[in-house]
Coordinates of C-alpha atoms in Angstrom, one line a residue:
M922 CA -5.3 -21.3 -19.0
I923 CA -8.2 -18.9 -19.2
I924 CA -11.1 -19.8 -17.0
K925 CA -14.6 -19.3 -18.5
P926 CA -17.5 -19.6 -16.0
N927 CA -20.3 -21.8 -17.4
H928 CA -23.1 -20.0 -15.5
V929 CA -24.0 -16.8 -13.8
P930 CA -24.7 -17.4 -10.2
P931 CA -27.4 -15.6 -8.2
E932 CA -26.3 -12.2 -6.8
S933 CA -26.1 -13.5 -3.2
L934 CA -23.8 -16.4 -4.3
Q935 CA -21.6 -14.5 -6.7
M936 CA -18.7 -14.1 -4.3
F937 CA -18.5 -17.9 -3.5
A938 CA -19.0 -18.7 -7.2
A939 CA -16.1 -16.4 -8.1
L940 CA -13.8 -18.0 -5.5
K941 CA -14.5 -21.4 -7.2
E942 CA -13.2 -19.9 -10.4
F943 CA -9.8 -19.1 -9.0
N944 CA -7.0 -21.3 -10.4
K945 CA -3.7 -22.3 -9.0
T946 CA -1.9 -19.2 -10.2
I947 CA -4.5 -16.9 -8.5
W948 CA -4.4 -18.7 -5.2
L949 CA -0.6 -18.7 -5.3
L950 CA -0.5 -15.0 -5.7
I951 CA -3.1 -14.4 -3.0
L952 CA -1.5 -16.7 -0.4
A953 CA 2.0 -15.5 -1.3
T954 CA 0.8 -11.9 -0.8
F955 CA -0.5 -12.8 2.6
A956 CA 2.6 -14.7 3.6
S957 CA 5.1 -12.1 2.3
R958 CA 3.3 -9.2 4.0
F959 CA 2.8 -11.3 7.2
F960 CA 6.5 -12.0 7.6
L961 CA 7.8 -8.7 6.1
F962 CA 5.7 -6.7 8.5
M963 CA 7.2 -8.6 11.4
V964 CA 10.4 -6.7 10.8
W965 CA 10.1 -4.0 8.1
P966 CA 8.3 -1.3 10.1
F967 CA 11.0 -1.8 12.8
L968 CA 13.9 -1.0 10.3
A969 CA 13.9 2.6 11.6
I970 CA 14.6 1.3 15.1
M971 CA 17.5 -0.8 13.8
L972 CA 18.9 2.2 11.9
H973 CA 18.9 4.2 15.1
N974 CA 20.1 1.5 17.5
K975 CA 22.8 -0.1 15.3
F976 CA 23.9 2.8 13.1
G977 CA 23.1 5.8 15.3
L978 CA 20.9 7.7 12.7
N979 CA 18.6 10.4 13.9
E980 CA 15.0 10.8 12.7
F981 CA 15.8 13.0 9.7
E982 CA 18.6 10.7 8.6
I983 CA 16.4 7.7 8.9
G984 CA 13.8 9.4 6.8
A985 CA 16.4 10.3 4.1
F986 CA 17.6 6.7 4.1
L987 CA 14.2 5.2 3.6
T988 CA 13.1 7.9 1.1
G989 CA 16.2 7.4 -1.1
S990 CA 15.7 3.7 -1.7
A991 CA 11.9 4.1 -2.1
T992 CA 12.2 6.8 -4.7
V993 CA 14.3 4.7 -7.0
G994 CA 11.8 1.8 -6.6
V995 CA 8.7 3.9 -7.4
I996 CA 10.3 5.5 -10.5
F997 CA 11.4 2.0 -11.7
G998 CA 7.8 0.8 -11.1
F999 CA 6.6 3.1 -13.9
Y1000 CA 8.5 1.0 -16.4
V1001 CA 7.7 -2.5 -15.1
G1002 CA 4.5 -2.5 -17.1
Y1003 CA 6.5 -2.1 -20.3
L1004 CA 8.8 -4.9 -19.3
S1005 CA 6.0 -7.3 -18.4
D1006 CA 4.3 -6.7 -21.8
I1007 CA 7.6 -7.3 -23.6
I1008 CA 9.2 -10.1 -21.5
G1009 CA 6.0 -11.6 -19.9
R1010 CA 4.5 -11.1 -16.5
R1011 CA 5.6 -14.5 -15.1
K1012 CA 9.2 -13.9 -16.0
I1013 CA 9.2 -10.4 -14.5
I1014 CA 7.6 -11.8 -11.3
L1015 CA 10.3 -14.5 -11.0
V1016 CA 13.0 -11.9 -11.4
G1017 CA 11.4 -9.8 -8.7
L1018 CA 11.2 -12.7 -6.3
F1019 CA 14.9 -13.4 -6.9
L1020 CA 15.6 -9.7 -6.1
N1021 CA 13.6 -10.1 -2.9
I1022 CA 15.6 -13.2 -1.9
L1023 CA 18.9 -11.2 -2.4
A1024 CA 17.5 -8.1 -0.7
M1025 CA 16.4 -9.8 2.5
A1026 CA 19.7 -11.8 2.7
V1027 CA 21.7 -8.6 2.3
I1028 CA 19.7 -6.7 4.9
G1029 CA 20.0 -9.7 7.2
I1030 CA 23.8 -9.7 7.1
A1031 CA 24.5 -6.0 6.6
E1032 CA 27.2 -4.6 8.9
S1033 CA 27.6 -1.3 7.1
L1034 CA 25.1 1.4 6.2
L1035 CA 26.1 1.2 2.5
V1036 CA 25.3 -2.5 2.4
L1037 CA 22.1 -2.0 4.2
F1038 CA 21.1 0.7 1.7
L1039 CA 21.9 -1.7 -1.1
G1040 CA 19.5 -4.2 0.5
T1041 CA 16.7 -1.7 0.8
L1042 CA 17.2 -0.6 -2.7
L1043 CA 17.0 -4.2 -4.0
Q1044 CA 13.8 -4.6 -1.9
S1045 CA 12.3 -1.6 -3.6
F1046 CA 13.1 -3.0 -7.0
G1047 CA 11.8 -6.4 -6.1
R1048 CA 8.5 -5.2 -4.5
G1049 CA 7.6 -3.1 -7.5
T1050 CA 8.5 -5.9 -9.9
V1051 CA 6.3 -8.5 -8.1
E1052 CA 3.2 -6.6 -6.9
N1053 CA 1.9 -4.8 -10.0
P1054 CA 2.7 -7.5 -12.5
G1055 CA 1.2 -10.0 -10.0
K1056 CA -2.1 -8.1 -10.0
A1057 CA -2.1 -7.9 -13.8
L1058 CA -1.4 -11.7 -14.0
M1059 CA -4.3 -12.5 -11.8
T1060 CA -6.6 -10.7 -14.3
D1061 CA -4.9 -12.4 -17.2
M1062 CA -5.9 -15.8 -15.9
V1063 CA -9.7 -15.2 -16.0
S1064 CA -12.1 -13.8 -18.5
D1065 CA -15.1 -12.9 -16.3
R1066 CA -15.0 -9.3 -14.9
K1067 CA -16.6 -10.3 -11.6
V1068 CA -14.0 -13.0 -11.0
K1069 CA -11.2 -10.5 -11.8
D1070 CA -12.6 -8.0 -9.3
M1071 CA -13.1 -10.6 -6.7
A1072 CA -9.5 -11.9 -7.1
L1073 CA -8.2 -8.3 -6.6
H1074 CA -10.5 -7.8 -3.6
V1075 CA -9.4 -11.0 -1.9
R1076 CA -5.8 -10.2 -2.6
Y1077 CA -6.2 -6.8 -0.9
F1078 CA -8.1 -8.4 2.0
M1079 CA -5.3 -11.0 2.6
L1080 CA -2.7 -8.3 2.3
N1081 CA -4.3 -6.4 5.2
V1082 CA -4.6 -9.6 7.2
G1083 CA -0.9 -10.3 6.8
A1084 CA 0.1 -6.7 7.6
A1085 CA -2.1 -6.6 10.7
T1086 CA -1.1 -9.9 12.2
G1087 CA 2.6 -10.1 11.3
P1088 CA 3.9 -7.5 13.8
L1089 CA 1.8 -9.0 16.6
L1090 CA 3.2 -12.5 16.1
G1091 CA 6.7 -11.2 15.6
T1092 CA 6.5 -9.4 18.9
F1093 CA 5.1 -12.6 20.6
V1094 CA 8.0 -14.7 19.3
G1095 CA 10.6 -12.0 19.8
A1096 CA 11.3 -11.5 16.0
T1097 CA 10.4 -7.9 15.6
G1098 CA 13.4 -5.5 15.2
Q1099 CA 15.8 -8.5 14.9
Q1100 CA 18.1 -8.2 11.9
S1101 CA 18.5 -12.0 11.6
T1102 CA 14.7 -12.3 10.9
F1103 CA 15.4 -10.9 7.4
L1104 CA 17.3 -14.1 6.7
W1105 CA 14.1 -16.1 7.5
I1106 CA 12.1 -13.9 5.1
S1107 CA 14.7 -14.5 2.4
G1108 CA 14.1 -18.2 2.9
L1109 CA 10.3 -17.6 2.6
Y1110 CA 10.9 -15.8 -0.8
M1111 CA 12.8 -18.9 -1.9
V1112 CA 9.8 -21.0 -1.2
Y1113 CA 7.6 -18.5 -3.1
F1114 CA 10.1 -18.5 -6.0
T1115 CA 10.1 -22.3 -6.2
A1116 CA 6.3 -22.6 -6.1
A1117 CA 5.8 -19.8 -8.7
A1118 CA 8.3 -21.5 -11.1
V1119 CA 6.4 -24.8 -10.8
I1120 CA 2.9 -23.3 -11.1
F1121 CA 3.8 -20.9 -13.8
N1122 CA 5.0 -23.8 -15.9
I1123 CA 1.7 -25.7 -15.3
E1124 CA -0.7 -22.8 -16.0
K1125 CA -0.2 -20.3 -18.7
P1126 CA -2.6 -17.5 -19.8
L1127 CA -3.8 -17.9 -23.4
K1128 CA -3.9 -14.2 -23.9
R1129 CA -3.3 -11.0 -22.0
T1130 CA -6.0 -8.8 -20.5
M1131 CA -5.5 -5.3 -21.6
Q1132 CA -5.8 -2.9 -18.7
G1133 CA -4.9 0.2 -20.7
D1134 CA -1.8 1.3 -22.6
P1135 CA 1.5 1.5 -20.7
L1136 CA 2.0 5.0 -19.5
K1137 CA 5.3 7.0 -19.8
F1138 CA 6.2 9.3 -17.0
S1139 CA 6.1 12.3 -19.4
T1140 CA 2.7 11.3 -20.6
A1141 CA 1.4 11.2 -17.0
L1142 CA 2.6 14.7 -16.5
S1143 CA 1.0 15.8 -19.8
V1144 CA -2.4 14.4 -18.6
L1145 CA -2.1 16.4 -15.4
R1146 CA -1.2 19.6 -17.1
K1147 CA -4.3 19.5 -19.3
D1148 CA -6.9 18.8 -16.5
T1149 CA -6.8 21.1 -13.5
P1150 CA -9.5 19.3 -11.4
F1151 CA -7.7 16.0 -11.9
L1152 CA -4.4 17.7 -11.0
L1153 CA -5.9 18.9 -7.8
F1154 CA -7.2 15.4 -7.0
V1155 CA -3.8 13.8 -7.6
F1156 CA -2.0 16.5 -5.5
A1157 CA -4.6 15.9 -2.7
S1158 CA -3.9 12.2 -2.8
F1159 CA -0.2 12.8 -2.8
I1160 CA -0.6 14.9 0.4
G1161 CA -2.9 12.3 1.9
F1162 CA -0.3 9.6 1.3
V1163 CA 2.4 11.7 2.9
G1164 CA 0.2 11.7 6.0
Y1165 CA -0.8 8.0 5.9
G1166 CA 2.9 7.1 5.3
Q1167 CA 3.7 8.2 8.8
I1168 CA 2.0 5.1 10.1
E1169 CA 4.8 3.0 8.6
S1170 CA 7.7 5.5 9.2
G1171 CA 6.9 8.3 11.6
L1172 CA 4.8 6.5 14.2
V1173 CA 7.4 4.0 15.3
Q1174 CA 10.0 6.8 15.6
Y1175 CA 7.6 8.9 17.5
L1176 CA 7.1 6.1 20.0
R1177 CA 10.8 5.7 20.4
Q1178 CA 11.3 9.4 20.8
M1179 CA 8.6 9.3 23.6
S1180 CA 10.7 6.5 25.3
V1181 CA 7.8 4.1 25.4
P1182 CA 9.1 1.2 27.5
E1183 CA 7.3 -1.6 25.5
L1184 CA 7.7 0.0 22.1
T1185 CA 7.5 -3.1 19.8
E1186 CA 4.5 -4.4 21.7
L1187 CA 2.6 -1.1 21.4
Y1188 CA 3.5 -0.5 17.7
A1189 CA 2.5 -4.1 16.8
T1190 CA -0.8 -3.6 18.6
L1191 CA -1.4 -0.3 16.7
I1192 CA -0.7 -2.0 13.4
L1193 CA -3.1 -4.8 14.3
I1194 CA -5.8 -2.2 15.1
N1195 CA -5.1 -0.5 11.7
G1196 CA -5.3 -3.7 9.6
G1197 CA -8.0 -5.3 11.7
T1198 CA -10.3 -2.2 11.5
V1199 CA -9.9 -2.1 7.7
I1200 CA -10.6 -5.9 7.5
L1201 CA -13.7 -5.7 9.7
F1202 CA -15.3 -2.5 8.4
Q1203 CA -14.3 -2.0 4.8
F1204 CA -17.2 -3.9 3.2
A1205 CA -19.6 -2.9 5.9
L1206 CA -18.8 0.8 5.4
L1207 CA -19.0 0.4 1.6
K1208 CA -22.5 -1.1 2.0
L1209 CA -23.5 1.6 4.5
M1210 CA -22.4 4.4 2.1
E1211 CA -23.4 2.8 -1.2
N1212 CA -25.9 5.6 -1.8
W1213 CA -23.4 8.3 -0.8
S1214 CA -21.7 10.3 -3.6
P1215 CA -17.9 9.8 -4.0
F1216 CA -17.5 13.4 -2.8
L1217 CA -19.2 12.7 0.5
R1218 CA -17.4 9.5 1.0
A1219 CA -14.0 11.1 0.4
M1220 CA -14.8 14.0 2.7
S1221 CA -15.9 11.6 5.4
G1222 CA -12.7 9.6 5.1
V1223 CA -10.6 12.8 5.3
I1224 CA -12.4 13.9 8.4
F1225 CA -11.7 10.6 10.1
F1226 CA -8.0 10.8 9.0
A1227 CA -7.7 14.3 10.5
G1228 CA -9.3 13.1 13.7
G1229 CA -6.8 10.2 13.9
F1230 CA -3.8 12.5 13.4
F1231 CA -5.1 15.0 16.0
G1232 CA -5.6 12.1 18.4
F1233 CA -2.0 11.1 18.0
A1234 CA -1.0 14.7 18.8
I1235 CA -2.9 14.9 22.1
A1236 CA -3.1 11.2 23.2
P1237 CA -0.7 10.1 26.0
T1238 CA 1.4 7.0 25.3
D1239 CA 0.7 5.7 28.8
P1240 CA -1.9 4.3 29.1
W1241 CA -2.1 2.9 25.6
V1242 CA -5.8 3.2 25.2
W1243 CA -6.1 6.7 23.8
I1244 CA -3.4 6.3 21.1
M1245 CA -5.2 3.0 20.2
V1246 CA -8.5 4.9 19.9
A1247 CA -6.7 7.5 17.6
M1248 CA -5.4 4.6 15.4
G1249 CA -9.0 3.2 15.2
V1250 CA -10.4 6.5 14.1
L1251 CA -7.7 6.9 11.4
S1252 CA -8.2 3.3 10.2
I1253 CA -12.0 4.0 9.7
G1254 CA -10.9 6.9 7.5
E1255 CA -8.6 4.6 5.5
A1256 CA -11.4 2.0 5.1
I1257 CA -13.7 4.8 3.6
L1258 CA -11.2 6.9 1.6
F1259 CA -8.9 4.4 -0.1
P1260 CA -11.6 2.4 -1.9
T1261 CA -13.1 5.7 -3.0
L1262 CA -10.0 7.0 -4.7
N1263 CA -10.3 4.7 -7.7
I1264 CA -14.0 5.6 -8.1
I1265 CA -13.1 9.3 -8.1
T1266 CA -10.4 8.7 -10.8
D1267 CA -13.0 6.9 -12.9
R1268 CA -15.5 9.8 -12.5
L1269 CA -12.9 12.4 -13.5
A1270 CA -11.5 10.5 -16.4
P1271 CA -12.9 10.8 -20.0
E1272 CA -14.0 7.5 -21.4
H1273 CA -11.3 7.3 -24.0
L1274 CA -8.5 8.1 -21.6
K1275 CA -9.3 5.8 -18.6
G1276 CA -5.9 4.0 -18.8
S1277 CA -3.9 7.2 -19.0
Y1278 CA -5.8 8.8 -16.1
F1279 CA -5.4 5.7 -13.8
G1280 CA -1.7 5.7 -14.8
A1281 CA -1.3 9.4 -14.0
S1282 CA -3.1 9.0 -10.7
S1283 CA -0.3 6.6 -9.6
L1284 CA 1.9 9.7 -9.3
S1285 CA 0.3 10.3 -6.0
S1286 CA 2.2 7.3 -4.6
F1287 CA 5.2 9.5 -4.4
G1288 CA 3.6 10.7 -1.2
F1289 CA 4.6 7.4 0.4
V1290 CA 8.2 8.0 -0.8
F1291 CA 8.5 11.4 0.8
A1292 CA 6.6 10.5 4.0
P1293 CA 9.7 9.2 5.9
L1294 CA 11.8 12.3 4.9
F1295 CA 9.2 14.9 5.8
G1296 CA 8.1 13.1 9.0
G1297 CA 11.6 12.5 10.1
F1298 CA 12.5 16.2 9.6
L1299 CA 9.5 17.3 11.7
L1300 CA 10.2 14.8 14.4
H1301 CA 13.9 15.6 14.6
Q1302 CA 13.5 19.4 14.5
F1303 CA 10.2 20.0 16.3
G1304 CA 9.0 16.8 18.0
G1305 CA 5.9 14.6 17.8
M1306 CA 3.3 17.3 18.5
A1307 CA 4.5 19.3 15.5
L1308 CA 4.4 16.1 13.3
W1309 CA 0.9 15.1 14.1
L1310 CA -0.6 18.7 14.1
T1311 CA 1.1 19.2 10.7
M1312 CA -0.5 16.0 9.4
T1313 CA -3.8 17.1 10.7
A1314 CA -3.6 20.4 8.9
L1315 CA -2.4 18.8 5.7
T1316 CA -5.3 16.4 5.8
L1317 CA -7.8 19.2 6.2
F1318 CA -6.1 20.9 3.2
V1319 CA -6.8 17.6 1.3
A1320 CA -10.5 18.3 2.0
V1321 CA -10.1 21.8 0.5
L1322 CA -8.5 20.4 -2.6
Y1323 CA -11.2 17.8 -3.1
F1324 CA -13.9 20.5 -2.7
S1325 CA -12.1 22.6 -5.3
A1326 CA -11.7 19.7 -7.8
N1327 CA -15.4 18.8 -7.4
R1328 CA -16.4 22.5 -7.9
L1329 CA -14.3 22.9 -11.1
K1330 CA -15.9 19.7 -12.4
G1331 CA -19.4 21.1 -11.9
G1332 CA -20.2 18.9 -8.9
M1333 CA -19.5 15.7 -10.9
L1334 CA -18.4 13.9 -7.8
E1335 CA -21.8 14.6 -6.0
S1336 CA -23.7 12.2 -8.2

């Protein structure tokens, strides 16, 4: 059903009023996002360790392995929007959940590298098939724009809570890095699938909320070719995601390469600091910088990113405190920069092409795809110092690209 608020609450109460407008479907998607990220992050970041310990892969081979499956998933994700419009979002989500059940079970029992790759490939398909249609379905269920926005904000908040606390609990109970834990996650997805099937049958959107026309890959490239400033921005975001992707792929391998004795404990703590910093400071920083231009926000975030990467390069792993400080600095940059990216896209996009520009901006997500391969190559060939100094330099190059894009747009991002 479509929820229609009967009143407009005062500004100070809008958030709580919006929460009251959430229906069963929205709460299901929010809580399931938290649960799936919580349990998935207990084991997924440690997949690189399993690939090394069980199958003997080096850093570059691990990067190639993770990049291969992720590439297919991202490309497939471009067409999920079409499928959800044709078949229906709820059906697509259920298919994605079924793929996740299979993926986690396959990874949990895999005894060969080929079978393990099949599992990660299925996981890439399933993740893309659930997450984007899930966000769209949340907006399909409400008519008020503020309620839609709050639903997406709460979802992102709970995603970070799950990602931050999952590795810590996993380490505490001894589940991190254990292949058998993937079987438990498969069972979790079965619960999610069952709950979704029941609730989707109870609540049905009366109409779809149009978020812009579905975008073909070729159309996205055409948009970029015609707008040089926007092309620079997307390329800058791509490079930034290559750097940020090292938190999930390169960092744990770097710690293993440094022979950290309590690797899983340290990495879980670093992920907790990352997610916790974003959770605690995201809205406070947005309030603090509400009068700053998008350009200044982006440049500030980039500077913190560069500082975090440089900190990783020079921080000793014993004691832990300095590498934890470096993660905190990087996480502040994340809390500033990531919410600003959509604002910049909105500023650069012509009014009649908003959907196409937001679709084209998603090409920057390929940075996450190539992060394991690039980071693994640097680690294997040159070591951790080279990895983090390269990420520092690339992040500063992102600042140059932002400056160039803003200048070509006549300072549009400074207002």
